[in-house]
């Protein structure tokens, strides 16, 4: 009888990794990004203008098209679903982001995205802002 509790503990301990493995197989996770800074090294800061508000959208940029210059007062996570986008950060250069890449977009730096390819660019855009703070501010 004394061996039974020890055996149960051993079986439980051996079963735990198997359960974790089974769960990992049922819904595997691939981390896309873990950072505390934007693509330009800015520290990510959340606005405190009101209650938290998360807005997710898919931005499409047609072949040959470009966005207007803009900035993001609140953190914005982006994941390139399709295509390739070149982002002009002015004095800080141009960076190219391709399908399957994730990034935290620049917040205070004025920038503009351009699709120089022959297929539309589709970007999952997740703004982590607050009521009273715009997700995008257009610049001249």
PDB file of N, CA, C and O in Angstrom, residues 38-40 42 71-72 74 76 89 103-109 111:
ATOM      1  N   UNK A  38      10.010  50.118 -30.625  1.00  0.00           N
ATOM      2  CA  UNK A  38       9.516  50.123 -31.999  1.00  0.00           C
ATOM      3  C   UNK A  38      10.654  49.765 -32.947  1.00  0.00           C
ATOM      4  O   UNK A  38      11.802  49.581 -32.515  1.00  0.00           O
ATOM      5  N   UNK A  39      10.362  49.719 -34.248  1.00  0.00           N
ATOM      6  CA  UNK A  39      11.393  49.400 -35.248  1.00  0.00           C
ATOM      7  C   UNK A  39      12.519  50.425 -35.254  1.00  0.00           C
ATOM      8  O   UNK A  39      13.621  50.129 -35.706  1.00  0.00           O
ATOM      9  N   UNK A  40      12.259  51.613 -34.746  1.00  0.00           N
ATOM     10  CA  UNK A  40      13.283  52.662 -34.687  1.00  0.00           C
ATOM     11  C   UNK A  40      13.902  52.798 -33.303  1.00  0.00           C
ATOM     12  O   UNK A  40      14.656  53.731 -33.035  1.00  0.00           O
ATOM     13  N   UNK A  42      12.304  53.342 -30.421  1.00  0.00           N
ATOM     14  CA  UNK A  42      11.532  54.148 -29.475  1.00  0.00           C
ATOM     15  C   UNK A  42      10.953  53.230 -28.389  1.00  0.00           C
ATOM     16  O   UNK A  42      10.501  52.127 -28.688  1.00  0.00           O
ATOM     17  N   UNK A  71       2.071  59.368 -38.390  1.00  0.00           N
ATOM     18  CA  UNK A  71       2.714  58.821 -37.200  1.00  0.00           C
ATOM     19  C   UNK A  71       1.636  58.176 -36.343  1.00  0.00           C
ATOM     20  O   UNK A  71       0.442  58.341 -36.612  1.00  0.00           O
ATOM     21  N   UNK A  72       2.061  57.440 -35.319  1.00  0.00           N
ATOM     22  CA  UNK A  72       1.138  56.713 -34.445  1.00  0.00           C
ATOM     23  C   UNK A  72       1.360  57.141 -32.994  1.00  0.00           C
ATOM     24  O   UNK A  72       2.372  56.796 -32.399  1.00  0.00           O
ATOM     25  N   UNK A  74      -0.069  56.017 -30.453  1.00  0.00           N
ATOM     26  CA  UNK A  74      -0.203  54.839 -29.599  1.00  0.00           C
ATOM     27  C   UNK A  74       0.516  53.667 -30.266  1.00  0.00           C
ATOM     28  O   UNK A  74       0.699  53.658 -31.488  1.00  0.00           O
ATOM     29  N   UNK A  76       1.473  50.423 -32.245  1.00  0.00           N
ATOM     30  CA  UNK A  76       0.819  49.698 -33.324  1.00  0.00           C
ATOM     31  C   UNK A  76       1.652  48.481 -33.713  1.00  0.00           C
ATOM     32  O   UNK A  76       2.801  48.618 -34.129  1.00  0.00           O
ATOM     33  N   UNK A  89      11.296  56.289 -43.367  1.00  0.00           N
ATOM     34  CA  UNK A  89      11.339  56.937 -42.057  1.00  0.00           C
ATOM     35  C   UNK A  89      12.146  58.239 -42.104  1.00  0.00           C
ATOM     36  O   UNK A  89      12.693  58.671 -41.095  1.00  0.00           O
ATOM     37  N   UNK A 103       6.161  43.483 -36.656  1.00  0.00           N
ATOM     38  CA  UNK A 103       6.911  44.634 -36.162  1.00  0.00           C
ATOM     39  C   UNK A 103       6.050  45.517 -35.272  1.00  0.00           C
ATOM     40  O   UNK A 103       4.830  45.476 -35.348  1.00  0.00           O
ATOM     41  N   UNK A 104       6.713  46.289 -34.427  1.00  0.00           N
ATOM     42  CA  UNK A 104       6.068  47.377 -33.710  1.00  0.00           C
ATOM     43  C   UNK A 104       6.458  48.633 -34.472  1.00  0.00           C
ATOM     44  O   UNK A 104       7.639  48.980 -34.549  1.00  0.00           O
ATOM     45  N   UNK A 105       5.475  49.276 -35.083  1.00  0.00           N
ATOM     46  CA  UNK A 105       5.736  50.430 -35.933  1.00  0.00           C
ATOM     47  C   UNK A 105       6.230  51.622 -35.113  1.00  0.00           C
ATOM     48  O   UNK A 105       5.940  51.728 -33.913  1.00  0.00           O
ATOM     49  N   UNK A 106       6.975  52.484 -35.777  1.00  0.00           N
ATOM     50  CA  UNK A 106       7.447  53.722 -35.145  1.00  0.00           C
ATOM     51  C   UNK A 106       6.241  54.523 -34.662  1.00  0.00           C
ATOM     52  O   UNK A 106       5.191  54.515 -35.294  1.00  0.00           O
ATOM     53  N   UNK A 107       6.418  55.217 -33.552  1.00  0.00           N
ATOM     54  CA  UNK A 107       5.321  55.998 -32.988  1.00  0.00           C
ATOM     55  C   UNK A 107       5.473  57.486 -33.295  1.00  0.00           C
ATOM     56  O   UNK A 107       4.584  58.099 -33.872  1.00  0.00           O
ATOM     57  N   UNK A 108       6.578  58.065 -32.925  1.00  0.00           N
ATOM     58  CA  UNK A 108       6.754  59.505 -33.091  1.00  0.00           C
ATOM     59  C   UNK A 108       7.393  59.887 -34.423  1.00  0.00           C
ATOM     60  O   UNK A 108       7.240  61.014 -34.867  1.00  0.00           O
ATOM     61  N   UNK A 109       8.080  58.971 -35.046  1.00  0.00           N
ATOM     62  CA  UNK A 109       8.743  59.274 -36.320  1.00  0.00           C
ATOM     63  C   UNK A 109       7.732  59.275 -37.462  1.00  0.00           C
ATOM     64  O   UNK A 109       6.970  58.333 -37.649  1.00  0.00           O
ATOM     65  N   UNK A 111       6.412  58.732 -41.043  1.00  0.00           N
ATOM     66  CA  UNK A 111       6.780  57.695 -42.002  1.00  0.00           C
ATOM     67  C   UNK A 111       5.679  57.487 -43.045  1.00  0.00           C
ATOM     68  O   UNK A 111       4.548  57.934 -42.872  1.00  0.00           O
TER      69      UNK A 111
END
